Every structure is written in structure tokens, then in C-alpha cells.
Amino acid sequence: MKNLLAIVGTNSTESTNRNLLKYMKNHFVDQASIEVVEIGDLPMFNKPEDTTLPPEVLALAKKVEASEGVIISTPEYDHAVPASLINALNWLSYHIFPFVDKPVMVLGASYGTLGSSRAQAHLRQILDSPELKARVMPSSEYLLAHSLQAFDDEGNLKNADDIKQLDGLFKDFLIFVEISNQMNAAHEQNKKEAANFSWEAN
């Protein structure tokens, strides 16, 4: 059974993206152990001069590093991911590199019809940056539209097509995790390149 980490990609206390990840944790309990974590308690990124990282950041980085794969569910604000998610990823690529070669599944929920499609594209671009170097599962958009109406009173998805699509994508992700975790020949070099990268020097 795979040990996965699910990051709620917002600091909102009422996000349907949190509901989606909690649903996945329960729905896939026989296939994977999924820990849902929050980013709302992380301090604002300020690039500390002495590279000392806050304990909350180190704790989250340790969880990412220890997981076999990461799921990130993001809402969409102004065609982009929330500032709180960017903040978390800024911390997680500052002198620590837990996302290098880490298999990641990107998904999202939104109140409207687009299901955070632009935010997911934005997040994929960020995760592909030289400092993060994550392995994002391709061709795997999961766009939960009209998310306020998507769950029943027990927190379960109501639409059979939504469930069927998520089931298929999650099965694919487990395979992607298995394959990705065997592709480690260049891992140390990839981490070294991430550590040595500097926008100031380019």
C-alpha cells in the first residue's frame, strides 16, 4: 500500500478542495494511506539570510520527502493558484528540495464550471521549475466543477461520472508512483542541480 501526502492548496477554512482530498482519503483507503495536510500555518516567505527555516516548513518538507507521492488540490484565483500555495512551494524549494523527482498528482475543485483548469496549468508550471523539479503526472486533469453542490452530507461525491473519472486517474497515479520511484538513477544529480540553481546567477 502506497503512503501518499495530500496538500490542501489553500489557507481557506471552507475550501471544497479540502473536501475533495478528505473524500479521496476515505474512498481510496483500501488502495493507499493518504495523509491530508494544511499550509495555512506556514509563515510568509521572506528568504531568511541565514537560511534558517521555520519548524513548520521543515515538518512539511519531511512529510513530502517521506511520502511515495504527493497529491495537490488547488482552487483558482484570478486564473492562478492561491498565494498561500505559492508561499508553501517557495519555502519547499529554499535550501531544501523534497519535491525533486517526487511523483505529483494535480487536481482541483471550483464553484464554477472550469474546475480550476488554469490554476492547475499554473501549478504544473511551478512544479516543473528548476528549484522544485517534481514529476507531475501528465494528461491527468481532474476538474471538479460546481463543487459546492458536488458532495452529499457525508462528504461523498454525488456524481457517478466524477467518481469514475477520479477512480481511473487515481489508479493511474499509483502506477505512475511505482514507475517514478524506480527512475532514480539521476536523483542525486537532480537534487544537486536544484540546490545549485540561482536566478541571480542566470
JSON list of C-alpha atoms in Angstrom, two decimals:
[
{"chain": "A", "resi": 1, "resn": "MET", "atom": "CA", "xyz": [0.00, 0.00, 0.00]},
{"chain": "A", "resi": 2, "resn": "LYS", "atom": "CA", "xyz": [1.37, 3.39, -1.02]},
{"chain": "A", "resi": 3, "resn": "ASN", "atom": "CA", "xyz": [1.91, 6.17, 1.53]},
{"chain": "A", "resi": 4, "resn": "LEU", "atom": "CA", "xyz": [0.77, 9.44, -0.05]},
{"chain": "A", "resi": 5, "resn": "LEU", "atom": "CA", "xyz": [0.62, 13.04, 1.10]},
{"chain": "A", "resi": 6, "resn": "ALA", "atom": "CA", "xyz": [-2.31, 15.25, 0.10]},
{"chain": "A", "resi": 7, "resn": "ILE", "atom": "CA", "xyz": [-1.74, 19.01, 0.33]},
{"chain": "A", "resi": 8, "resn": "VAL", "atom": "CA", "xyz": [-4.73, 21.33, 0.63]},
{"chain": "A", "resi": 9, "resn": "GLY", "atom": "CA", "xyz": [-3.67, 24.08, -1.77]},
{"chain": "A", "resi": 10, "resn": "THR", "atom": "CA", "xyz": [-5.26, 26.98, 0.08]},
{"chain": "A", "resi": 11, "resn": "ASN", "atom": "CA", "xyz": [-5.46, 28.57, 3.52]},
{"chain": "A", "resi": 12, "resn": "SER", "atom": "CA", "xyz": [-9.24, 28.90, 3.28]},
{"chain": "A", "resi": 13, "resn": "THR", "atom": "CA", "xyz": [-11.08, 27.09, 6.08]},
{"chain": "A", "resi": 14, "resn": "GLU", "atom": "CA", "xyz": [-14.08, 26.32, 3.87]},
{"chain": "A", "resi": 15, "resn": "SER", "atom": "CA", "xyz": [-12.45, 25.07, 0.67]},
{"chain": "A", "resi": 16, "resn": "THR", "atom": "CA", "xyz": [-14.09, 22.30, -1.34]},
{"chain": "A", "resi": 17, "resn": "ASN", "atom": "CA", "xyz": [-10.54, 21.27, -2.30]},
{"chain": "A", "resi": 18, "resn": "ARG", "atom": "CA", "xyz": [-10.13, 20.10, 1.28]},
{"chain": "A", "resi": 19, "resn": "ASN", "atom": "CA", "xyz": [-13.41, 18.21, 0.93]},
{"chain": "A", "resi": 20, "resn": "LEU", "atom": "CA", "xyz": [-12.10, 16.54, -2.22]},
{"chain": "A", "resi": 21, "resn": "LEU", "atom": "CA", "xyz": [-8.89, 15.36, -0.55]},
{"chain": "A", "resi": 22, "resn": "LYS", "atom": "CA", "xyz": [-10.77, 14.09, 2.51]},
{"chain": "A", "resi": 23, "resn": "TYR", "atom": "CA", "xyz": [-13.08, 12.18, 0.18]},
{"chain": "A", "resi": 24, "resn": "MET", "atom": "CA", "xyz": [-10.07, 10.64, -1.56]},
{"chain": "A", "resi": 25, "resn": "LYS", "atom": "CA", "xyz": [-8.52, 9.67, 1.78]},
{"chain": "A", "resi": 26, "resn": "ASN", "atom": "CA", "xyz": [-11.66, 7.70, 2.70]},
{"chain": "A", "resi": 27, "resn": "HIS", "atom": "CA", "xyz": [-12.63, 6.50, -0.76]},
{"chain": "A", "resi": 28, "resn": "PHE", "atom": "CA", "xyz": [-9.20, 5.02, -1.55]},
{"chain": "A", "resi": 29, "resn": "VAL", "atom": "CA", "xyz": [-8.45, 3.70, 1.94]},
{"chain": "A", "resi": 30, "resn": "ASP", "atom": "CA", "xyz": [-8.02, 0.16, 0.59]},
{"chain": "A", "resi": 31, "resn": "GLN", "atom": "CA", "xyz": [-5.52, 1.31, -2.05]},
{"chain": "A", "resi": 32, "resn": "ALA", "atom": "CA", "xyz": [-3.35, 3.86, -0.27]},
{"chain": "A", "resi": 33, "resn": "SER", "atom": "CA", "xyz": [-2.71, 5.60, 3.02]},
{"chain": "A", "resi": 34, "resn": "ILE", "atom": "CA", "xyz": [-3.34, 9.30, 2.39]},
{"chain": "A", "resi": 35, "resn": "GLU", "atom": "CA", "xyz": [-2.41, 11.98, 4.92]},
{"chain": "A", "resi": 36, "resn": "VAL", "atom": "CA", "xyz": [-4.13, 15.32, 4.34]},
{"chain": "A", "resi": 37, "resn": "VAL", "atom": "CA", "xyz": [-2.02, 18.31, 5.40]},
{"chain": "A", "resi": 38, "resn": "GLU", "atom": "CA", "xyz": [-2.62, 22.06, 5.58]},
{"chain": "A", "resi": 39, "resn": "ILE", "atom": "CA", "xyz": [-0.49, 25.05, 4.56]},
{"chain": "A", "resi": 40, "resn": "GLY", "atom": "CA", "xyz": [-2.36, 27.80, 6.39]},
{"chain": "A", "resi": 41, "resn": "ASP", "atom": "CA", "xyz": [0.04, 27.89, 9.36]},
{"chain": "A", "resi": 42, "resn": "LEU", "atom": "CA", "xyz": [3.17, 28.50, 7.28]},
{"chain": "A", "resi": 43, "resn": "PRO", "atom": "CA", "xyz": [4.68, 31.96, 7.76]},
{"chain": "A", "resi": 44, "resn": "MET", "atom": "CA", "xyz": [5.03, 34.35, 4.84]},
{"chain": "A", "resi": 45, "resn": "PHE", "atom": "CA", "xyz": [8.11, 33.51, 2.81]},
{"chain": "A", "resi": 46, "resn": "ASN", "atom": "CA", "xyz": [10.81, 36.12, 3.45]},
{"chain": "A", "resi": 47, "resn": "LYS", "atom": "CA", "xyz": [14.05, 34.50, 2.21]},
{"chain": "A", "resi": 48, "resn": "PRO", "atom": "CA", "xyz": [15.89, 34.46, 5.54]},
{"chain": "A", "resi": 49, "resn": "GLU", "atom": "CA", "xyz": [19.51, 35.49, 5.09]},
{"chain": "A", "resi": 50, "resn": "ASP", "atom": "CA", "xyz": [20.91, 32.76, 7.34]},
{"chain": "A", "resi": 51, "resn": "THR", "atom": "CA", "xyz": [18.83, 30.06, 5.54]},
{"chain": "A", "resi": 52, "resn": "THR", "atom": "CA", "xyz": [17.22, 29.06, 8.85]},
{"chain": "A", "resi": 53, "resn": "LEU", "atom": "CA", "xyz": [13.84, 27.53, 8.04]},
{"chain": "A", "resi": 54, "resn": "PRO", "atom": "CA", "xyz": [10.76, 27.72, 10.28]},
{"chain": "A", "resi": 55, "resn": "PRO", "atom": "CA", "xyz": [9.90, 24.45, 12.06]},
{"chain": "A", "resi": 56, "resn": "GLU", "atom": "CA", "xyz": [6.52, 24.32, 10.28]},
{"chain": "A", "resi": 57, "resn": "VAL", "atom": "CA", "xyz": [8.31, 24.32, 6.93]},
{"chain": "A", "resi": 58, "resn": "LEU", "atom": "CA", "xyz": [10.78, 21.65, 7.98]},
{"chain": "A", "resi": 59, "resn": "ALA", "atom": "CA", "xyz": [7.94, 19.46, 9.25]},
{"chain": "A", "resi": 60, "resn": "LEU", "atom": "CA", "xyz": [6.07, 19.73, 5.95]},
{"chain": "A", "resi": 61, "resn": "ALA", "atom": "CA", "xyz": [9.24, 19.11, 3.95]},
{"chain": "A", "resi": 62, "resn": "LYS", "atom": "CA", "xyz": [9.88, 15.97, 5.98]},
{"chain": "A", "resi": 63, "resn": "LYS", "atom": "CA", "xyz": [6.39, 14.70, 5.16]},
{"chain": "A", "resi": 64, "resn": "VAL", "atom": "CA", "xyz": [6.88, 15.38, 1.45]},
{"chain": "A", "resi": 65, "resn": "GLU", "atom": "CA", "xyz": [10.26, 13.67, 1.48]},
{"chain": "A", "resi": 66, "resn": "ALA", "atom": "CA", "xyz": [8.92, 10.60, 3.30]},
{"chain": "A", "resi": 67, "resn": "SER", "atom": "CA", "xyz": [5.89, 10.17, 1.05]},
{"chain": "A", "resi": 68, "resn": "GLU", "atom": "CA", "xyz": [5.90, 7.99, -2.04]},
{"chain": "A", "resi": 69, "resn": "GLY", "atom": "CA", "xyz": [3.82, 10.55, -3.90]},
{"chain": "A", "resi": 70, "resn": "VAL", "atom": "CA", "xyz": [2.04, 13.86, -3.39]},
{"chain": "A", "resi": 71, "resn": "ILE", "atom": "CA", "xyz": [-1.46, 14.98, -4.32]},
{"chain": "A", "resi": 72, "resn": "ILE", "atom": "CA", "xyz": [-2.16, 18.72, -4.51]},
{"chain": "A", "resi": 73, "resn": "SER", "atom": "CA", "xyz": [-5.69, 20.06, -4.86]},
{"chain": "A", "resi": 74, "resn": "THR", "atom": "CA", "xyz": [-5.87, 23.73, -5.79]},
{"chain": "A", "resi": 75, "resn": "PRO", "atom": "CA", "xyz": [-8.62, 26.29, -6.21]},
{"chain": "A", "resi": 76, "resn": "GLU", "atom": "CA", "xyz": [-8.31, 29.04, -8.80]},
{"chain": "A", "resi": 77, "resn": "TYR", "atom": "CA", "xyz": [-7.97, 32.74, -8.02]},
{"chain": "A", "resi": 78, "resn": "ASP", "atom": "CA", "xyz": [-7.53, 35.15, -10.95]},
{"chain": "A", "resi": 79, "resn": "HIS", "atom": "CA", "xyz": [-6.53, 32.31, -13.31]},
{"chain": "A", "resi": 80, "resn": "ALA", "atom": "CA", "xyz": [-3.77, 31.22, -10.90]},
{"chain": "A", "resi": 81, "resn": "VAL", "atom": "CA", "xyz": [-3.09, 29.19, -7.77]},
{"chain": "A", "resi": 82, "resn": "PRO", "atom": "CA", "xyz": [-3.63, 30.89, -4.39]},
{"chain": "A", "resi": 83, "resn": "ALA", "atom": "CA", "xyz": [-0.83, 32.96, -2.89]},
{"chain": "A", "resi": 84, "resn": "SER", "atom": "CA", "xyz": [-0.76, 30.61, 0.09]},
{"chain": "A", "resi": 85, "resn": "LEU", "atom": "CA", "xyz": [0.16, 27.66, -2.16]},
{"chain": "A", "resi": 86, "resn": "ILE", "atom": "CA", "xyz": [2.88, 29.64, -3.91]},
{"chain": "A", "resi": 87, "resn": "ASN", "atom": "CA", "xyz": [4.14, 30.62, -0.46]},
{"chain": "A", "resi": 88, "resn": "ALA", "atom": "CA", "xyz": [4.35, 26.96, 0.59]},
{"chain": "A", "resi": 89, "resn": "LEU", "atom": "CA", "xyz": [6.20, 25.97, -2.57]},
{"chain": "A", "resi": 90, "resn": "ASN", "atom": "CA", "xyz": [8.60, 28.91, -2.16]},
{"chain": "A", "resi": 91, "resn": "TRP", "atom": "CA", "xyz": [9.54, 27.55, 1.26]},
{"chain": "A", "resi": 92, "resn": "LEU", "atom": "CA", "xyz": [9.79, 23.99, -0.02]},
{"chain": "A", "resi": 93, "resn": "SER", "atom": "CA", "xyz": [12.38, 25.00, -2.61]},
{"chain": "A", "resi": 94, "resn": "TYR", "atom": "CA", "xyz": [14.56, 27.20, -0.41]},
{"chain": "A", "resi": 95, "resn": "HIS", "atom": "CA", "xyz": [17.67, 25.23, 0.58]},
{"chain": "A", "resi": 96, "resn": "ILE", "atom": "CA", "xyz": [15.50, 22.10, 0.85]},
{"chain": "A", "resi": 97, "resn": "PHE", "atom": "CA", "xyz": [14.41, 20.05, -2.14]},
{"chain": "A", "resi": 98, "resn": "PRO", "atom": "CA", "xyz": [11.81, 17.43, -1.13]},
{"chain": "A", "resi": 99, "resn": "PHE", "atom": "CA", "xyz": [9.94, 17.67, -4.44]},
{"chain": "A", "resi": 100, "resn": "VAL", "atom": "CA", "xyz": [12.86, 16.69, -6.68]},
{"chain": "A", "resi": 101, "resn": "ASP", "atom": "CA", "xyz": [11.71, 13.65, -8.70]},
{"chain": "A", "resi": 102, "resn": "LYS", "atom": "CA", "xyz": [8.65, 13.30, -6.45]},
{"chain": "A", "resi": 103, "resn": "PRO", "atom": "CA", "xyz": [5.56, 12.00, -8.32]},
{"chain": "A", "resi": 104, "resn": "VAL", "atom": "CA", "xyz": [2.75, 14.53, -8.02]},
{"chain": "A", "resi": 105, "resn": "MET", "atom": "CA", "xyz": [-0.93, 14.38, -8.93]},
{"chain": "A", "resi": 106, "resn": "VAL", "atom": "CA", "xyz": [-2.57, 17.76, -9.57]},
{"chain": "A", "resi": 107, "resn": "LEU", "atom": "CA", "xyz": [-6.31, 18.25, -9.27]},
{"chain": "A", "resi": 108, "resn": "GLY", "atom": "CA", "xyz": [-8.75, 20.90, -8.19]},
{"chain": "A", "resi": 109, "resn": "ALA", "atom": "CA", "xyz": [-12.28, 21.99, -7.41]},
{"chain": "A", "resi": 110, "resn": "SER", "atom": "CA", "xyz": [-14.06, 25.24, -8.09]},
{"chain": "A", "resi": 111, "resn": "TYR", "atom": "CA", "xyz": [-17.50, 26.74, -7.59]},
{"chain": "A", "resi": 112, "resn": "GLY", "atom": "CA", "xyz": [-17.85, 27.49, -11.31]},
{"chain": "A", "resi": 113, "resn": "THR", "atom": "CA", "xyz": [-17.73, 25.45, -14.50]},
{"chain": "A", "resi": 114, "resn": "LEU", "atom": "CA", "xyz": [-13.97, 25.30, -15.17]},
{"chain": "A", "resi": 115, "resn": "GLY", "atom": "CA", "xyz": [-12.86, 23.30, -12.14]},
{"chain": "A", "resi": 116, "resn": "SER", "atom": "CA", "xyz": [-9.62, 25.27, -11.61]},
{"chain": "A", "resi": 117, "resn": "SER", "atom": "CA", "xyz": [-8.22, 24.39, -15.05]},
{"chain": "A", "resi": 118, "resn": "ARG", "atom": "CA", "xyz": [-6.00, 27.47, -15.37]},
{"chain": "A", "resi": 119, "resn": "ALA", "atom": "CA", "xyz": [-4.74, 27.13, -11.80]},
{"chain": "A", "resi": 120, "resn": "GLN", "atom": "CA", "xyz": [-3.80, 23.51, -12.46]},
{"chain": "A", "resi": 121, "resn": "ALA", "atom": "CA", "xyz": [-1.83, 24.55, -15.53]},
{"chain": "A", "resi": 122, "resn": "HIS", "atom": "CA", "xyz": [-0.15, 27.25, -13.45]},
{"chain": "A", "resi": 123, "resn": "LEU", "atom": "CA", "xyz": [0.71, 24.74, -10.71]},
{"chain": "A", "resi": 124, "resn": "ARG", "atom": "CA", "xyz": [2.23, 22.33, -13.21]},
{"chain": "A", "resi": 125, "resn": "GLN", "atom": "CA", "xyz": [4.47, 25.12, -14.47]},
{"chain": "A", "resi": 126, "resn": "ILE", "atom": "CA", "xyz": [5.61, 25.93, -10.93]},
{"chain": "A", "resi": 127, "resn": "LEU", "atom": "CA", "xyz": [6.30, 22.29, -10.06]},
{"chain": "A", "resi": 128, "resn": "ASP", "atom": "CA", "xyz": [8.44, 21.99, -13.20]},
{"chain": "A", "resi": 129, "resn": "SER", "atom": "CA", "xyz": [10.69, 24.86, -12.08]},
{"chain": "A", "resi": 130, "resn": "PRO", "atom": "CA", "xyz": [14.46, 24.27, -11.64]},
{"chain": "A", "resi": 131, "resn": "GLU", "atom": "CA", "xyz": [14.17, 24.53, -7.86]},
{"chain": "A", "resi": 132, "resn": "LEU", "atom": "CA", "xyz": [11.31, 22.04, -7.46]},
{"chain": "A", "resi": 133, "resn": "LYS", "atom": "CA", "xyz": [11.83, 19.52, -10.29]},
{"chain": "A", "resi": 134, "resn": "ALA", "atom": "CA", "xyz": [8.76, 17.46, -9.39]},
{"chain": "A", "resi": 135, "resn": "ARG", "atom": "CA", "xyz": [7.47, 14.69, -11.64]},
{"chain": "A", "resi": 136, "resn": "VAL", "atom": "CA", "xyz": [3.89, 15.71, -12.39]},
{"chain": "A", "resi": 137, "resn": "MET", "atom": "CA", "xyz": [1.62, 13.02, -13.81]},
{"chain": "A", "resi": 138, "resn": "PRO", "atom": "CA", "xyz": [0.80, 14.05, -17.41]},
{"chain": "A", "resi": 139, "resn": "SER", "atom": "CA", "xyz": [-2.57, 14.05, -19.15]},
{"chain": "A", "resi": 140, "resn": "SER", "atom": "CA", "xyz": [-4.43, 13.79, -15.86]},
{"chain": "A", "resi": 141, "resn": "GLU", "atom": "CA", "xyz": [-6.60, 16.86, -15.28]},
{"chain": "A", "resi": 142, "resn": "TYR", "atom": "CA", "xyz": [-9.34, 16.32, -12.73]},
{"chain": "A", "resi": 143, "resn": "LEU", "atom": "CA", "xyz": [-11.63, 19.35, -12.81]},
{"chain": "A", "resi": 144, "resn": "LEU", "atom": "CA", "xyz": [-14.39, 19.21, -10.20]},
{"chain": "A", "resi": 145, "resn": "ALA", "atom": "CA", "xyz": [-16.81, 21.91, -11.29]},
{"chain": "A", "resi": 146, "resn": "HIS", "atom": "CA", "xyz": [-19.72, 23.33, -9.25]},
{"chain": "A", "resi": 147, "resn": "SER", "atom": "CA", "xyz": [-18.01, 21.90, -6.19]},
{"chain": "A", "resi": 148, "resn": "LEU", "atom": "CA", "xyz": [-20.44, 23.41, -3.66]},
{"chain": "A", "resi": 149, "resn": "GLN", "atom": "CA", "xyz": [-23.06, 21.02, -4.99]},
{"chain": "A", "resi": 150, "resn": "ALA", "atom": "CA", "xyz": [-20.70, 18.09, -5.64]},
{"chain": "A", "resi": 151, "resn": "PHE", "atom": "CA", "xyz": [-20.74, 16.46, -2.18]},
{"chain": "A", "resi": 152, "resn": "ASP", "atom": "CA", "xyz": [-23.51, 14.92, -0.10]},
{"chain": "A", "resi": 153, "resn": "ASP", "atom": "CA", "xyz": [-23.96, 15.45, 3.64]},
{"chain": "A", "resi": 154, "resn": "GLU", "atom": "CA", "xyz": [-21.44, 12.67, 4.39]},
{"chain": "A", "resi": 155, "resn": "GLY", "atom": "CA", "xyz": [-18.74, 14.28, 2.24]},
{"chain": "A", "resi": 156, "resn": "ASN", "atom": "CA", "xyz": [-19.04, 11.83, -0.64]},
{"chain": "A", "resi": 157, "resn": "LEU", "atom": "CA", "xyz": [-19.07, 12.81, -4.29]},
{"chain": "A", "resi": 158, "resn": "LYS", "atom": "CA", "xyz": [-22.56, 12.52, -5.72]},
{"chain": "A", "resi": 159, "resn": "ASN", "atom": "CA", "xyz": [-21.97, 12.35, -9.46]},
{"chain": "A", "resi": 160, "resn": "ALA", "atom": "CA", "xyz": [-21.16, 8.87, -10.77]},
{"chain": "A", "resi": 161, "resn": "ASP", "atom": "CA", "xyz": [-19.10, 10.22, -13.68]},
{"chain": "A", "resi": 162, "resn": "ASP", "atom": "CA", "xyz": [-16.98, 12.33, -11.33]},
{"chain": "A", "resi": 163, "resn": "ILE", "atom": "CA", "xyz": [-16.31, 9.26, -9.19]},
{"chain": "A", "resi": 164, "resn": "LYS", "atom": "CA", "xyz": [-15.50, 7.06, -12.17]},
{"chain": "A", "resi": 165, "resn": "GLN", "atom": "CA", "xyz": [-13.03, 9.57, -13.58]},
{"chain": "A", "resi": 166, "resn": "LEU", "atom": "CA", "xyz": [-11.33, 10.05, -10.21]},
{"chain": "A", "resi": 167, "resn": "ASP", "atom": "CA", "xyz": [-11.11, 6.28, -9.73]},
{"chain": "A", "resi": 168, "resn": "GLY", "atom": "CA", "xyz": [-9.35, 5.90, -13.06]},
{"chain": "A", "resi": 169, "resn": "LEU", "atom": "CA", "xyz": [-6.94, 8.77, -12.52]},
{"chain": "A", "resi": 170, "resn": "PHE", "atom": "CA", "xyz": [-6.04, 7.58, -9.04]},
{"chain": "A", "resi": 171, "resn": "LYS", "atom": "CA", "xyz": [-5.33, 4.08, -10.35]},
{"chain": "A", "resi": 172, "resn": "ASP", "atom": "CA", "xyz": [-3.10, 5.67, -12.98]},
{"chain": "A", "resi": 173, "resn": "PHE", "atom": "CA", "xyz": [-1.36, 7.71, -10.30]},
{"chain": "A", "resi": 174, "resn": "LEU", "atom": "CA", "xyz": [-0.50, 4.62, -8.28]},
{"chain": "A", "resi": 175, "resn": "ILE", "atom": "CA", "xyz": [1.13, 3.17, -11.40]},
{"chain": "A", "resi": 176, "resn": "PHE", "atom": "CA", "xyz": [2.87, 6.50, -12.04]},
{"chain": "A", "resi": 177, "resn": "VAL", "atom": "CA", "xyz": [4.22, 6.48, -8.48]},
{"chain": "A", "resi": 178, "resn": "GLU", "atom": "CA", "xyz": [5.52, 2.95, -8.90]},
{"chain": "A", "resi": 179, "resn": "ILE", "atom": "CA", "xyz": [7.28, 3.78, -12.16]},
{"chain": "A", "resi": 180, "resn": "SER", "atom": "CA", "xyz": [8.62, 7.14, -10.94]},
{"chain": "A", "resi": 181, "resn": "ASN", "atom": "CA", "xyz": [10.12, 5.66, -7.82]},
{"chain": "A", "resi": 182, "resn": "GLN", "atom": "CA", "xyz": [12.11, 3.24, -9.98]},
{"chain": "A", "resi": 183, "resn": "MET", "atom": "CA", "xyz": [13.51, 6.12, -12.06]},
{"chain": "A", "resi": 184, "resn": "ASN", "atom": "CA", "xyz": [16.14, 7.24, -9.57]},
{"chain": "A", "resi": 185, "resn": "ALA", "atom": "CA", "xyz": [19.46, 6.90, -11.43]},
{"chain": "A", "resi": 186, "resn": "ALA", "atom": "CA", "xyz": [19.83, 10.67, -11.75]},
{"chain": "A", "resi": 187, "resn": "HIS", "atom": "CA", "xyz": [18.14, 11.63, -8.48]},
{"chain": "A", "resi": 188, "resn": "GLU", "atom": "CA", "xyz": [21.24, 12.80, -6.61]},
{"chain": "A", "resi": 189, "resn": "GLN", "atom": "CA", "xyz": [22.40, 14.83, -9.59]},
{"chain": "A", "resi": 190, "resn": "ASN", "atom": "CA", "xyz": [18.94, 16.35, -9.96]},
{"chain": "A", "resi": 191, "resn": "LYS", "atom": "CA", "xyz": [18.97, 17.39, -6.31]},
{"chain": "A", "resi": 192, "resn": "LYS", "atom": "CA", "xyz": [22.43, 18.87, -6.74]},
{"chain": "A", "resi": 193, "resn": "GLU", "atom": "CA", "xyz": [21.29, 20.88, -9.76]},
{"chain": "A", "resi": 194, "resn": "ALA", "atom": "CA", "xyz": [18.26, 22.18, -7.84]},
{"chain": "A", "resi": 195, "resn": "ALA", "atom": "CA", "xyz": [20.49, 23.18, -4.92]},
{"chain": "A", "resi": 196, "resn": "ASN", "atom": "CA", "xyz": [22.97, 24.95, -7.19]},
{"chain": "A", "resi": 197, "resn": "PHE", "atom": "CA", "xyz": [20.38, 26.83, -9.25]},
{"chain": "A", "resi": 198, "resn": "SER", "atom": "CA", "xyz": [20.20, 30.58, -8.72]},
{"chain": "A", "resi": 199, "resn": "TRP", "atom": "CA", "xyz": [18.10, 33.11, -10.60]},
{"chain": "A", "resi": 200, "resn": "GLU", "atom": "CA", "xyz": [20.63, 35.79, -9.61]},
{"chain": "A", "resi": 201, "resn": "ALA", "atom": "CA", "xyz": [23.40, 33.90, -11.42]},
{"chain": "A", "resi": 202, "resn": "ASN", "atom": "CA", "xyz": [21.42, 33.43, -14.64]}
]
